[in-house]
């Protein structure tokens, strides 16, 4: 019996075993060019006769090169062919098989045939694909969550139902001063929580498991590097598909700075209220719309109204009817420009009497520069106003009483002047001329004091008429050239400009500005008087080349009784009422007056008046 005949029964038994345990069986020629037989068993279509196009018929194009390479390797090494690859199934769909082929060799060791099996692994491969996709999606989600949680300063973590940490982001690990390996899977105590703190969170976790509701709290905890900090935390239940709690997710935020700021603000507010309530000054606070939101006790003491009544604009109703419109306009203008304001007004007190108040309001701004409202202080100036009235009455009375003897004295001097000239007594005439000048200055000062008292008592009268300002300037030129011989005077105001004003008082303003220019500039210098139209108004300017005014003094030169102090002005007489009267007269005509100056180079005073309709 030959060896082949002896082996044949063994091969047959092997093939029978493989056939019984495999989904498909096949046989191939030694070089795999021909498939001799394929029993697909419903998975693959059967081949009862040898075919050569088996690769295209059964193997998916994407795997054909891989199959060829595996075949060549098996032939070369005479080893078992084994490969997972895609195939076209009997129903036309694409499936997966695990293909194995064993080389059958003759006595000389030459391959005479390949006997193969193909196991259907389609479901396994699909399951693997789904598992891989799920893993990729899970990895993607994990990367996403880690990116999010690692970029936030908040502490993010997850507990299991046994209080163990199953997740902690980098911020939490940093706070603990631990790594993932020595923190995850540990309980609260093991991660440095104090016993009371750990027990508190464990009770909260138990409560969440029981009622499935979030819990929020605030607690202090020692940071690994920053020391004890204050944290706000929230625990949220994680529910499974059955609605049961399977984990607890937590988020914690460091609110130490917020709490410190709140404490500082609270302390600041307490200090403010303590100061506001302990002072006699009336303090009020307004919001961004100008509405009052706070009045201190001093307001309540003065008005006899409750804080609630004052907050409901009750304080406005207490203002004297003659002052209400002015107060509202002043406050509204300040609110539009977000500027400080100051005004005097009368208000009825709890005794039913009107008192005079001085209010100063200052805008408040937040650290980011946004407007936060106003804070105002108000003081009772009734006594000051009464003293001023008494003073003005006294000045008015004295000035009025002085005018009569002064007029008589001037008359007597003028009679003596005529006699001295007739007697050709030049010395006496010269001295009497100087006396007339001094009496004129005294008359001017008395008239000034009278005008101030009349202005402040509201009794000064404006006699409006239409006139040509150029004509008034021409008259002022004649007077100035007769009175001022120490300076060069330059007038340039020839254009007709009709205004409606009190001619005499505007003339006083022009005369006062020219006189001041002469007083505060050296002899021989030029004083320039000019006027020009500017839109719906006319501007008149008086410029000198004198000592000038400092930046410190310039904003105050129109204040009553204010005089510039300095070596250059010590020898110049005056009471500081001239420019004050000029301002009051011009503003009483709805005009404006201002000054521009450079020290040691000169000053320019300008006023504007509306043109007549």
XYZ file of C-alpha atoms in Angstrom, residues 82-605:
524
model
C -5.597 32.458 7.563
C -7.281 35.840 7.115
C -10.382 37.823 8.093
C -11.855 39.626 5.088
C -15.062 40.851 3.521
C -17.023 38.717 1.050
C -20.123 38.924 -1.098
C -22.696 36.699 0.581
C -25.239 34.502 -1.160
C -27.988 37.116 -0.623
C -25.862 39.841 -2.256
C -24.930 41.612 0.968
C -21.439 42.200 2.243
C -20.290 40.008 5.098
C -17.155 38.938 6.899
C -15.488 35.540 7.042
C -12.575 33.990 8.864
C -10.952 31.988 6.083
C -8.450 29.203 6.787
C -6.815 26.905 4.176
C -4.441 24.003 4.810
C -1.965 22.939 2.081
C -2.271 19.273 1.019
C 1.130 17.940 -0.121
C 2.382 14.822 -1.901
C 5.219 12.537 -0.828
C 7.724 14.962 -2.298
C 6.465 17.860 -0.199
C 4.779 19.580 -3.096
C 1.432 21.260 -2.625
C -1.186 19.500 -4.633
C -4.254 21.211 -3.212
C -5.539 23.668 -0.618
C -8.425 22.631 1.588
C -10.175 25.566 3.229
C -13.011 26.617 5.489
C -14.792 29.955 5.894
C -16.533 30.814 9.163
C -19.175 33.518 9.068
C -18.003 36.263 11.463
C -20.244 39.026 10.114
C -22.122 39.605 13.385
C -18.921 39.626 15.383
C -17.338 42.166 13.036
C -20.433 44.351 13.171
C -20.371 44.166 16.926
C -16.672 45.077 16.881
C -17.402 48.006 14.553
C -20.108 49.270 16.841
C -17.864 48.806 19.838
C -15.057 50.681 18.082
C -17.416 53.500 17.077
C -18.733 53.658 20.632
C -15.193 53.746 21.983
C -14.179 56.457 19.516
C -17.250 58.455 20.479
C -16.506 57.860 24.140
C -12.892 58.924 23.672
C -14.060 61.993 21.807
C -16.511 62.862 24.566
C -13.820 62.255 27.159
C -11.396 64.566 25.348
C -14.152 67.151 25.058
C -15.041 66.946 28.734
C -11.409 67.006 29.797
C -10.784 70.038 27.601
C -13.777 71.825 29.110
C -13.091 70.864 32.701
C -9.362 71.534 32.488
C -9.895 75.050 31.136
C -12.240 76.182 33.923
C -11.169 77.306 37.395
C -14.236 75.534 38.814
C -13.739 72.223 40.603
C -15.598 69.418 38.789
C -15.881 65.876 40.158
C -18.057 62.740 40.382
C -18.860 60.508 43.398
C -20.057 56.929 43.244
C -22.701 55.728 45.684
C -19.996 54.761 48.205
C -18.711 58.348 48.410
C -15.621 57.571 46.315
C -14.290 60.023 43.747
C -14.536 58.514 40.272
C -13.518 61.715 38.480
C -11.752 64.980 39.380
C -10.622 67.689 36.993
C -7.197 69.305 37.052
C -8.365 72.281 39.137
C -9.534 69.969 41.934
C -6.394 67.835 41.790
C -4.354 71.040 41.996
C -6.346 72.213 45.016
C -5.719 68.897 46.748
C -2.086 68.879 45.652
C -2.568 65.335 44.354
C -2.332 63.337 41.135
C -5.090 61.348 39.443
C -3.533 58.047 40.516
C -3.463 58.806 44.246
C -6.809 60.648 44.393
C -9.324 58.785 42.211
C -11.079 55.900 43.973
C -10.442 57.529 47.352
C -13.055 58.832 49.756
C -13.332 62.318 51.194
C -11.264 61.666 54.307
C -8.502 60.075 52.224
C -8.322 63.228 50.083
C -7.753 65.538 53.026
C -11.275 66.538 54.025
C -11.789 67.214 57.713
C -14.079 64.673 59.472
C -16.998 67.107 59.922
C -16.667 68.168 56.282
C -16.581 64.577 54.966
C -19.539 63.567 57.130
C -21.545 66.557 55.900
C -21.008 65.662 52.232
C -21.774 61.975 52.879
C -25.105 62.971 54.465
C -25.830 65.155 51.432
C -25.029 62.292 49.040
C -27.370 60.004 50.997
C -30.095 62.626 50.771
C -29.606 63.013 46.994
C -29.818 59.230 46.528
C -33.063 59.261 48.522
C -34.912 62.227 46.984
C -33.012 62.643 43.655
C -32.790 66.430 44.096
C -29.693 68.670 43.842
C -28.139 70.217 46.947
C -26.282 73.520 47.099
C -24.079 74.822 49.893
C -21.113 76.927 50.922
C -18.075 75.748 52.840
C -14.458 76.651 53.590
C -11.629 74.309 52.664
C -7.829 74.560 52.894
C -6.256 74.995 49.441
C -2.894 73.277 48.958
C -1.111 76.572 48.172
C -3.580 79.438 48.794
C -4.629 78.532 52.314
C -8.224 78.396 53.513
C -10.703 79.493 50.877
C -14.494 79.789 50.654
C -16.305 77.604 48.117
C -19.825 77.465 46.711
C -20.804 73.933 45.642
C -23.716 72.079 44.061
C -24.270 68.304 44.013
C -26.502 66.940 41.211
C -27.845 63.381 40.861
C -26.869 61.380 37.742
C -29.785 59.095 36.840
C -29.635 55.854 34.837
C -32.209 54.711 32.282
C -34.394 53.400 35.076
C -34.452 56.754 36.825
C -32.244 55.588 39.688
C -29.251 57.542 40.994
C -26.057 55.925 39.757
C -23.608 58.726 40.592
C -23.421 62.270 41.987
C -21.819 65.030 39.937
C -20.395 68.025 41.753
C -19.249 71.517 40.794
C -17.460 73.840 43.219
C -16.442 77.458 42.685
C -13.976 79.531 44.685
C -15.949 82.562 45.906
C -13.415 83.858 48.424
C -12.771 87.069 46.488
C -16.505 87.610 45.990
C -17.222 87.141 49.693
C -14.315 89.396 50.646
C -15.614 92.051 48.238
C -19.137 91.684 49.622
C -17.781 92.024 53.135
C -15.789 95.117 52.141
C -18.852 96.625 50.450
C -21.021 95.791 53.447
C -18.500 97.367 55.797
C -18.205 100.392 53.505
C -21.982 100.787 53.403
C -22.136 100.429 57.184
C -19.448 103.111 57.598
C -21.270 105.364 55.135
C -24.595 104.956 56.928
C -22.943 105.498 60.310
C -21.322 108.705 59.078
C -24.446 109.802 57.216
C -26.726 109.222 60.183
C -24.389 110.843 62.717
C -23.912 114.129 60.849
C -26.097 117.236 60.761
C -25.471 117.502 57.023
C -28.411 116.284 54.936
C -27.152 113.370 52.813
C -29.074 111.868 49.892
C -28.215 109.257 47.243
C -29.714 109.051 43.747
C -29.728 106.272 41.156
C -28.701 106.437 37.490
C -32.076 107.952 36.548
C -31.717 110.754 39.083
C -34.334 109.242 41.404
C -33.571 109.426 45.125
C -32.959 106.060 46.820
C -31.728 107.192 50.253
C -32.207 110.105 52.676
C -30.394 110.281 56.009
C -31.893 111.171 59.380
C -31.022 114.860 58.998
C -33.545 115.110 56.111
C -36.212 113.531 58.289
C -35.392 115.898 61.189
C -35.664 118.987 58.985
C -38.758 118.093 56.978
C -40.712 116.007 59.485
C -41.381 113.508 56.691
C -40.646 109.783 56.800
C -37.968 108.265 54.586
C -40.672 106.563 52.489
C -42.461 109.887 51.915
C -39.243 111.586 50.855
C -38.370 108.754 48.477
C -41.720 109.155 46.706
C -40.543 112.590 45.459
C -42.023 114.084 48.617
C -38.966 116.267 48.979
C -39.670 117.981 45.641
C -43.149 118.989 46.814
C -41.547 120.761 49.806
C -39.494 123.107 47.577
C -40.759 126.679 47.301
C -42.942 126.996 44.163
C -40.714 129.815 42.841
C -37.627 127.545 43.066
C -38.997 124.193 41.824
C -38.550 124.773 38.073
C -35.009 126.098 38.528
C -34.003 123.185 40.781
C -35.434 120.600 38.358
C -33.695 122.183 35.353
C -30.359 122.375 37.165
C -30.556 118.733 38.276
C -31.661 117.553 34.805
C -28.794 119.419 33.093
C -26.260 117.874 35.490
C -27.708 114.388 34.881
C -27.469 114.801 31.094
C -23.815 115.797 31.293
C -22.977 113.605 34.339
C -21.474 116.671 36.004
C -21.519 118.081 39.524
C -24.136 120.671 40.422
C -24.642 123.279 43.131
C -27.702 125.391 43.811
C -29.570 127.237 46.548
C -33.285 126.801 47.139
C -36.002 127.289 49.695
C -37.810 124.394 51.362
C -40.573 124.244 53.942
C -39.527 122.616 57.225
C -41.539 120.658 59.782
C -42.546 123.937 61.482
C -44.178 125.131 58.266
C -41.514 127.801 57.659
C -39.317 128.188 54.594
C -35.593 127.789 55.113
C -32.717 128.324 52.688
C -30.665 125.249 51.702
C -27.432 124.838 49.739
C -27.222 121.564 47.781
C -24.061 120.088 46.252
C -24.465 116.928 44.118
C -21.526 114.861 42.862
C -21.744 112.023 40.290
C -20.562 108.563 41.349
C -18.808 106.140 38.983
C -18.151 102.409 39.243
C -14.637 100.934 38.834
C -15.391 100.222 35.159
C -16.235 103.904 34.577
C -20.001 103.474 34.283
C -22.273 106.021 35.954
C -23.698 104.852 39.313
C -25.812 107.850 40.341
C -25.422 110.941 42.523
C -24.607 111.598 46.148
C -25.594 114.994 47.489
C -24.976 116.993 50.626
C -27.335 119.754 51.716
C -26.825 122.301 54.489
C -29.144 124.854 56.040
C -27.930 128.351 55.072
C -30.942 130.264 56.369
C -28.871 132.138 58.938
C -26.222 132.957 56.319
C -28.877 134.264 53.928
C -30.454 136.335 56.705
C -27.064 137.765 57.660
C -26.362 138.577 54.010
C -29.726 140.274 53.729
C -29.038 142.316 56.842
C -25.608 143.188 55.471
C -27.043 144.149 52.088
C -29.725 146.213 53.759
C -27.060 147.931 55.825
C -24.824 148.553 52.774
C -27.788 149.814 50.806
C -28.815 152.138 53.612
C -25.288 153.448 54.222
C -24.611 153.848 50.513
C -27.885 155.644 50.006
C -27.218 157.932 52.986
C -23.688 158.667 51.731
C -24.878 159.715 48.307
C -26.589 162.896 49.600
C -23.584 164.425 51.424
C -21.295 163.201 48.657
C -23.416 164.971 46.045
C -23.388 168.139 48.176
C -19.614 167.929 48.639
C -19.143 167.529 44.880
C -21.320 170.597 44.279
C -19.302 172.655 46.772
C -16.020 171.559 45.172
C -17.282 172.472 41.712
C -18.211 176.000 43.006
C -14.732 176.318 44.480
C -13.261 175.159 41.140
C -14.965 178.017 39.326
C -13.773 180.547 41.916
C -10.214 179.244 41.751
C -10.190 179.470 37.970
C -11.664 182.969 38.113
C -9.004 184.009 40.599
C -6.376 182.290 38.454
C -5.322 180.214 41.475
C -3.842 177.280 39.493
C -2.670 175.416 42.582
C -6.109 175.410 44.160
C -7.750 174.523 40.821
C -5.389 171.550 40.360
C -6.075 170.276 43.870
C -9.817 170.694 43.361
C -9.568 168.728 40.075
C -8.027 165.843 41.961
C -10.726 166.137 44.603
C -13.402 165.843 41.916
C -11.689 162.669 40.586
C -11.585 161.093 44.058
C -15.203 162.039 44.708
C -16.083 160.430 41.364
C -14.355 157.196 42.409
C -16.219 157.262 45.700
C -19.507 157.806 43.877
C -18.703 154.878 41.568
C -17.960 152.579 44.530
C -21.140 153.575 46.331
C -23.156 152.947 43.168
C -21.481 149.550 42.884
C -22.427 148.578 46.423
C -25.974 149.748 45.797
C -26.169 147.633 42.630
C -24.851 144.538 44.481
C -27.451 144.877 47.223
C -30.177 145.410 44.635
C -29.060 142.363 42.637
C -29.072 140.096 45.662
C -32.449 141.341 46.842
C -33.883 140.994 43.324
C -34.733 144.700 43.176
C -32.411 145.757 40.359
C -34.466 146.884 37.378
C -33.646 146.143 33.736
C -34.981 148.756 31.327
C -35.025 146.867 28.007
C -34.910 148.695 24.689
C -33.614 148.016 21.189
C -30.421 149.882 20.323
C -27.354 149.628 18.150
C -24.406 148.204 20.111
C -21.989 149.949 17.740
C -23.507 153.290 18.785
C -23.072 152.411 22.479
C -19.431 151.454 21.857
C -18.920 154.785 20.102
C -20.219 156.641 23.170
C -17.979 154.491 25.396
C -15.031 155.438 23.170
C -15.658 159.136 23.712
C -15.820 158.684 27.482
C -12.757 156.419 27.579
C -10.576 158.759 25.482
C -11.494 161.655 27.785
C -10.797 159.666 30.988
C -7.854 157.476 29.930
C -4.804 159.266 28.556
C -2.195 156.786 29.806
C -2.908 154.058 27.211
C -3.417 153.622 23.509
C -7.093 152.841 22.779
C -8.083 150.914 19.649
C -11.819 150.630 18.835
C -13.123 148.495 15.960
C -16.863 148.138 16.194
C -18.496 149.837 13.222
C -20.952 147.126 12.100
C -24.569 147.792 13.062
C -25.678 145.173 15.595
C -29.108 145.628 17.130
C -29.650 144.176 20.608
C -32.513 144.368 23.081
C -31.068 145.183 26.488
C -30.688 147.822 29.194
C -28.499 150.353 27.391
C -27.227 152.035 30.539
C -26.223 148.794 32.278
C -24.511 147.333 29.192
C -22.665 150.658 28.978
C -21.565 150.153 32.609
C -20.197 146.707 31.704
C -18.174 148.081 28.746
C -16.875 150.989 30.839
C -15.931 148.636 33.689
C -13.990 146.274 31.388
C -12.083 149.166 29.774
C -11.323 150.695 33.206
C -10.031 147.299 34.496
C -7.836 146.916 31.398
C -6.254 150.290 32.125
C -5.769 149.488 35.831
C -4.043 146.150 35.211
C -1.768 147.090 32.289
C 1.250 149.368 32.047
C 1.057 152.910 30.715
C 1.667 153.231 26.997
C 0.325 149.751 26.173
C -2.647 149.264 23.875
C -6.198 148.363 24.897
C -8.222 146.886 22.037
C -12.027 146.972 21.988
C -13.723 144.941 19.246
C -17.070 143.400 18.489
C -18.354 140.924 15.932
C -21.402 138.883 15.079
C -21.335 135.164 15.942
C -24.427 133.360 14.730
C -27.432 134.700 16.604
C -25.388 136.770 19.032
C -22.825 139.550 19.139
C -19.537 139.340 21.025
C -17.649 142.310 22.484
C -14.051 141.861 23.648
C -11.672 144.073 25.620
C -8.031 142.981 25.330
C -5.008 144.373 27.163
C -1.274 143.659 27.324
C -1.132 143.702 31.122
C -0.040 141.446 33.964
C -2.479 138.675 33.095
C -4.285 136.249 35.396
C -3.033 132.915 36.709
C -4.810 129.599 35.998
C -5.647 129.374 39.700
C -7.377 132.774 39.810
C -9.034 132.740 36.376
C -12.090 130.587 37.314
C -12.899 132.853 40.297
C -12.489 136.394 39.025
C -16.247 136.861 38.510
C -17.036 135.906 42.128
C -18.342 138.593 44.436
C -15.594 140.368 46.447
C -12.881 138.160 44.944
C -9.606 139.906 44.188
C -6.410 138.499 42.725
C -3.666 138.534 45.343
C -0.111 139.294 44.315
C 2.713 141.777 44.399
C 1.529 143.340 41.128
C -1.998 144.041 42.446
C -1.222 145.348 45.943
C -1.258 148.991 44.833
C -4.470 148.655 42.766
C -7.585 149.754 44.646
C -10.890 147.881 44.482
C -13.388 145.731 46.359
C -13.876 142.869 43.884
C -17.432 143.797 42.882
C -16.899 145.205 39.374
C -16.570 141.912 37.483
C -19.247 140.343 39.685
C -21.682 143.077 38.612
C -20.654 142.623 34.976
C -21.438 138.900 35.162
C -24.801 139.430 36.866
C -25.847 142.069 34.328
C -24.800 140.010 31.285
C -26.326 136.768 32.579
C -29.467 138.735 33.453
C -29.691 139.460 29.701
C -29.329 135.724 28.854
C -25.770 136.382 27.729
C -22.397 134.948 28.670
C -19.165 136.508 29.931
C -15.726 134.940 30.207
C -12.010 135.705 30.328
C -8.892 134.327 28.689
C -5.449 135.196 29.947
C -1.755 134.395 29.871
C 0.330 135.654 32.826
C 2.660 138.534 31.893
C 1.132 138.745 28.417
C -2.333 140.140 28.980
C -6.028 139.279 29.255
C -9.097 139.345 27.062
C -12.586 139.767 28.564
